Amino acid sequence: FKFVVTDPSAVLHVAIQSQGMVKASYIGHWVMTLKWLYVNPEFCHWNNIKHWKNDPTLKPGCIRGWFPLLDSEFKHNHTAGEMEMEISWTYVEDWGNNWRPPRAKALEQLTENSNETKLRLGDIEAVQKMLDHFPLLVRVKRVTIRNVAFYLKDLFLGYKGALEKKGVKEE
């Protein structure tokens, strides 16, 4: 299948499900941001993935191999198995940039952003472990924020915020 992506930080999420009699259940997940597919396809360092930089039989922008699946809690515990997969991509400079994302209300946009952030982070315990051992400590004595207007009710109004509905223009 093919799809258009305009944001290199978008998350590619492949979910493998079983088709049960009553309901589907997750077998495993594979997650990677699209920029890592191009910048560093060996980012999946726990596997021997072939890519166009190390395998001359593959065309540019292609990776192939056995990808480790995360379990239902997005943990790398090697219990979900692996999936053989090939992913290829191309850059099309003038693809007729007339595609626009579907309109979403502010709260829907925040929810989508939070879900993508969760996918990028993956295993929260592993992130916490990394942060516990991160060799950087920042001490901030003071932060000043000026001239900020925050309209919480705009999150629940729909496609137009309170000021837009009143006809107020941004300065």
mmCIF file of C-alpha atoms in Angstrom:
data_model
loop_
_atom_site.group_PDB
_atom_site.id
_atom_site.type_symbol
_atom_site.label_atom_id
_atom_site.label_comp_id
_atom_site.label_asym_id
_atom_site.label_seq_id
_atom_site.Cartn_x
_atom_site.Cartn_y
_atom_site.Cartn_z
ATOM 1 C CA PHE A 1 0.000 0.000 0.000
ATOM 2 C CA LYS A 2 1.052 3.620 -0.481
ATOM 3 C CA PHE A 3 0.355 6.784 1.436
ATOM 4 C CA VAL A 4 1.462 10.412 1.357
ATOM 5 C CA VAL A 5 3.472 11.782 4.266
ATOM 6 C CA THR A 6 4.329 15.461 4.589
ATOM 7 C CA ASP A 7 5.853 15.355 8.081
ATOM 8 C CA PRO A 8 9.145 13.465 8.547
ATOM 9 C CA SER A 9 8.521 13.242 12.295
ATOM 10 C CA ALA A 10 5.352 11.244 11.648
ATOM 11 C CA VAL A 11 5.207 7.848 13.313
ATOM 12 C CA LEU A 12 4.947 4.675 11.268
ATOM 13 C CA HIS A 13 3.052 2.203 13.468
ATOM 14 C CA VAL A 14 2.522 -1.354 12.287
ATOM 15 C CA ALA A 15 0.191 -3.349 14.528
ATOM 16 C CA ILE A 16 -0.124 -7.112 14.103
ATOM 17 C CA GLN A 17 -3.416 -8.591 15.286
ATOM 18 C CA SER A 18 -4.886 -12.051 15.431
ATOM 19 C CA GLN A 19 -8.378 -12.526 14.075
ATOM 20 C CA GLY A 20 -10.151 -14.316 16.896
ATOM 21 C CA MET A 21 -13.694 -15.583 16.946
ATOM 22 C CA VAL A 22 -14.848 -12.989 19.462
ATOM 23 C CA LYS A 23 -12.409 -10.117 19.043
ATOM 24 C CA ALA A 24 -9.016 -9.299 17.593
ATOM 25 C CA SER A 25 -6.037 -9.276 19.945
ATOM 26 C CA TYR A 26 -2.634 -7.675 19.493
ATOM 27 C CA ILE A 27 0.289 -9.925 18.716
ATOM 28 C CA GLY A 28 2.814 -7.119 18.553
ATOM 29 C CA HIS A 29 3.750 -3.642 17.308
ATOM 30 C CA TRP A 30 6.584 -2.109 15.343
ATOM 31 C CA VAL A 31 7.076 1.657 15.612
ATOM 32 C CA MET A 32 9.563 4.082 14.066
ATOM 33 C CA THR A 33 9.523 7.746 13.082
ATOM 34 C CA LEU A 34 9.898 8.233 9.349
ATOM 35 C CA LYS A 35 12.984 10.420 9.670
ATOM 36 C CA TRP A 36 14.918 7.514 11.205
ATOM 37 C CA LEU A 37 14.086 5.331 8.220
ATOM 38 C CA TYR A 38 16.085 7.714 6.083
ATOM 39 C CA VAL A 39 18.659 9.184 8.467
ATOM 40 C CA ASN A 40 19.678 5.969 10.192
ATOM 41 C CA PRO A 41 17.977 2.767 9.053
ATOM 42 C CA GLU A 42 20.261 0.822 11.399
ATOM 43 C CA PHE A 43 18.474 2.503 14.298
ATOM 44 C CA CYS A 44 16.941 -0.934 14.872
ATOM 45 C CA HIS A 45 20.370 -1.916 16.192
ATOM 46 C CA TRP A 46 19.114 -5.155 17.736
ATOM 47 C CA ASN A 47 18.502 -6.612 14.291
ATOM 48 C CA ASN A 48 20.477 -7.265 11.147
ATOM 49 C CA ILE A 49 18.341 -5.166 8.838
ATOM 50 C CA LYS A 50 19.462 -4.792 5.254
ATOM 51 C CA HIS A 51 19.167 -1.393 3.645
ATOM 52 C CA TRP A 52 20.277 0.344 0.507
ATOM 53 C CA LYS A 53 23.508 1.509 2.179
ATOM 54 C CA ASN A 54 24.725 -2.016 3.000
ATOM 55 C CA ASP A 55 23.002 -4.172 0.352
ATOM 56 C CA PRO A 56 23.513 -3.266 -3.329
ATOM 57 C CA THR A 57 20.522 -5.414 -4.363
ATOM 58 C CA LEU A 58 18.138 -2.945 -2.689
ATOM 59 C CA LYS A 59 17.112 0.267 -4.387
ATOM 60 C CA PRO A 60 17.739 3.607 -2.623
ATOM 61 C CA GLY A 61 15.179 4.264 0.101
ATOM 62 C CA CYS A 62 14.522 0.630 0.948
ATOM 63 C CA ILE A 63 15.014 -1.484 4.061
ATOM 64 C CA ARG A 64 14.272 -5.176 4.440
ATOM 65 C CA GLY A 65 14.613 -7.653 7.267
ATOM 66 C CA TRP A 66 13.144 -9.181 10.367
ATOM 67 C CA PHE A 67 11.848 -6.451 12.636
ATOM 68 C CA PRO A 68 11.385 -7.099 16.367
ATOM 69 C CA LEU A 69 7.846 -6.598 17.590
ATOM 70 C CA LEU A 70 6.991 -4.810 20.797
ATOM 71 C CA ASP A 71 4.469 -6.428 23.101
ATOM 72 C CA SER A 72 1.039 -4.955 23.821
ATOM 73 C CA GLU A 73 2.612 -2.553 26.342
ATOM 74 C CA PHE A 74 5.279 -1.438 23.812
ATOM 75 C CA LYS A 75 8.089 -3.226 25.656
ATOM 76 C CA HIS A 76 11.131 -4.880 24.035
ATOM 77 C CA ASN A 77 10.906 -8.124 25.990
ATOM 78 C CA HIS A 78 11.391 -10.396 22.944
ATOM 79 C CA THR A 79 8.120 -12.260 23.591
ATOM 80 C CA ALA A 80 6.148 -10.849 20.648
ATOM 81 C CA GLY A 81 8.457 -12.286 18.009
ATOM 82 C CA GLU A 82 9.589 -10.733 14.758
ATOM 83 C CA MET A 83 8.018 -9.802 11.451
ATOM 84 C CA GLU A 84 9.689 -9.913 8.055
ATOM 85 C CA MET A 85 9.013 -6.673 6.284
ATOM 86 C CA GLU A 86 10.234 -4.486 3.443
ATOM 87 C CA ILE A 87 9.670 -0.750 3.506
ATOM 88 C CA SER A 88 10.546 1.560 0.649
ATOM 89 C CA TRP A 89 9.945 5.235 0.108
ATOM 90 C CA THR A 90 10.527 7.936 -2.463
ATOM 91 C CA TYR A 91 10.656 11.684 -2.397
ATOM 92 C CA VAL A 92 8.479 13.353 -4.994
ATOM 93 C CA GLU A 93 9.376 17.016 -5.305
ATOM 94 C CA ASP A 94 6.285 18.199 -7.149
ATOM 95 C CA TRP A 95 3.521 15.800 -6.198
ATOM 96 C CA GLY A 96 0.813 18.420 -6.491
ATOM 97 C CA ASN A 97 0.794 19.648 -2.940
ATOM 98 C CA ASN A 98 -2.968 20.066 -2.852
ATOM 99 C CA TRP A 99 -3.480 17.572 -0.033
ATOM 100 C CA ARG A 100 -4.629 19.112 3.217
ATOM 101 C CA PRO A 101 -5.041 17.238 6.468
ATOM 102 C CA PRO A 102 -8.627 16.775 7.607
ATOM 103 C CA ARG A 103 -9.946 19.548 9.800
ATOM 104 C CA ALA A 104 -9.749 18.766 13.464
ATOM 105 C CA LYS A 105 -10.935 20.592 16.535
ATOM 106 C CA ALA A 106 -8.291 21.852 18.956
ATOM 107 C CA LEU A 107 -8.934 19.064 21.468
ATOM 108 C CA GLU A 108 -8.730 16.438 18.683
ATOM 109 C CA GLN A 109 -5.377 17.887 17.567
ATOM 110 C CA LEU A 110 -4.027 17.754 21.124
ATOM 111 C CA THR A 111 -5.211 14.162 21.512
ATOM 112 C CA GLU A 112 -3.574 13.127 18.228
ATOM 113 C CA ASN A 113 -0.339 14.857 19.230
ATOM 114 C CA SER A 114 -0.352 13.084 22.614
ATOM 115 C CA ASN A 115 -0.942 9.705 20.958
ATOM 116 C CA GLU A 116 1.953 10.267 18.533
ATOM 117 C CA THR A 117 4.206 11.304 21.420
ATOM 118 C CA LYS A 118 3.342 8.087 23.258
ATOM 119 C CA LEU A 119 4.250 6.085 20.146
ATOM 120 C CA ARG A 120 7.554 7.945 19.780
ATOM 121 C CA LEU A 121 8.458 7.251 23.397
ATOM 122 C CA GLY A 122 7.459 3.592 23.338
ATOM 123 C CA ASP A 123 8.363 1.795 26.554
ATOM 124 C CA ILE A 124 7.843 4.402 29.292
ATOM 125 C CA GLU A 125 9.876 2.380 31.828
ATOM 126 C CA ALA A 126 12.840 2.355 29.427
ATOM 127 C CA VAL A 127 12.506 6.122 28.948
ATOM 128 C CA GLN A 128 12.417 6.619 32.727
ATOM 129 C CA LYS A 129 15.499 4.430 33.132
ATOM 130 C CA MET A 130 17.313 6.459 30.487
ATOM 131 C CA LEU A 131 16.347 9.741 32.158
ATOM 132 C CA ASP A 132 17.481 8.427 35.564
ATOM 133 C CA HIS A 133 20.953 7.921 34.085
ATOM 134 C CA PHE A 134 21.010 10.935 31.798
ATOM 135 C CA PRO A 135 24.257 12.843 32.433
ATOM 136 C CA LEU A 136 22.708 16.295 32.318
ATOM 137 C CA LEU A 137 21.244 18.367 35.114
ATOM 138 C CA VAL A 138 19.707 21.751 34.392
ATOM 139 C CA ARG A 139 18.971 24.194 37.190
ATOM 140 C CA VAL A 140 16.741 27.085 36.264
ATOM 141 C CA LYS A 141 16.417 29.909 38.776
ATOM 142 C CA ARG A 142 13.811 31.932 36.932
ATOM 143 C CA VAL A 143 11.643 31.804 33.855
ATOM 144 C CA THR A 144 9.526 34.766 32.777
ATOM 145 C CA ILE A 145 6.722 34.563 30.244
ATOM 146 C CA ARG A 146 5.044 37.793 29.174
ATOM 147 C CA ASN A 147 2.091 38.794 27.023
ATOM 148 C CA VAL A 148 0.464 35.379 26.869
ATOM 149 C CA ALA A 149 -3.242 34.877 26.355
ATOM 150 C CA PHE A 150 -4.552 31.393 27.006
ATOM 151 C CA TYR A 151 -8.130 30.496 26.178
ATOM 152 C CA LEU A 152 -8.958 27.114 27.672
ATOM 153 C CA LYS A 153 -12.547 27.119 26.472
ATOM 154 C CA ASP A 154 -11.252 27.234 22.865
ATOM 155 C CA LEU A 155 -10.344 23.563 23.274
ATOM 156 C CA PHE A 156 -14.006 22.708 23.571
ATOM 157 C CA LEU A 157 -15.601 25.127 21.103
ATOM 158 C CA GLY A 158 -14.996 23.299 17.835
ATOM 159 C CA TYR A 159 -13.281 24.632 14.736
ATOM 160 C CA LYS A 160 -13.364 28.330 15.693
ATOM 161 C CA GLY A 161 -12.160 29.820 18.946
ATOM 162 C CA ALA A 162 -13.900 32.441 21.043
ATOM 163 C CA LEU A 163 -12.018 35.380 19.540
ATOM 164 C CA GLU A 164 -12.536 34.128 15.978
ATOM 165 C CA LYS A 165 -16.268 33.893 16.600
ATOM 166 C CA LYS A 166 -16.253 37.507 17.815
ATOM 167 C CA GLY A 167 -14.361 38.584 14.689
ATOM 168 C CA VAL A 168 -11.195 39.661 16.557
ATOM 169 C CA LYS A 169 -8.059 39.639 14.367
ATOM 170 C CA GLU A 170 -4.597 38.611 15.647
ATOM 171 C CA GLU A 171 -2.063 41.420 16.024
#
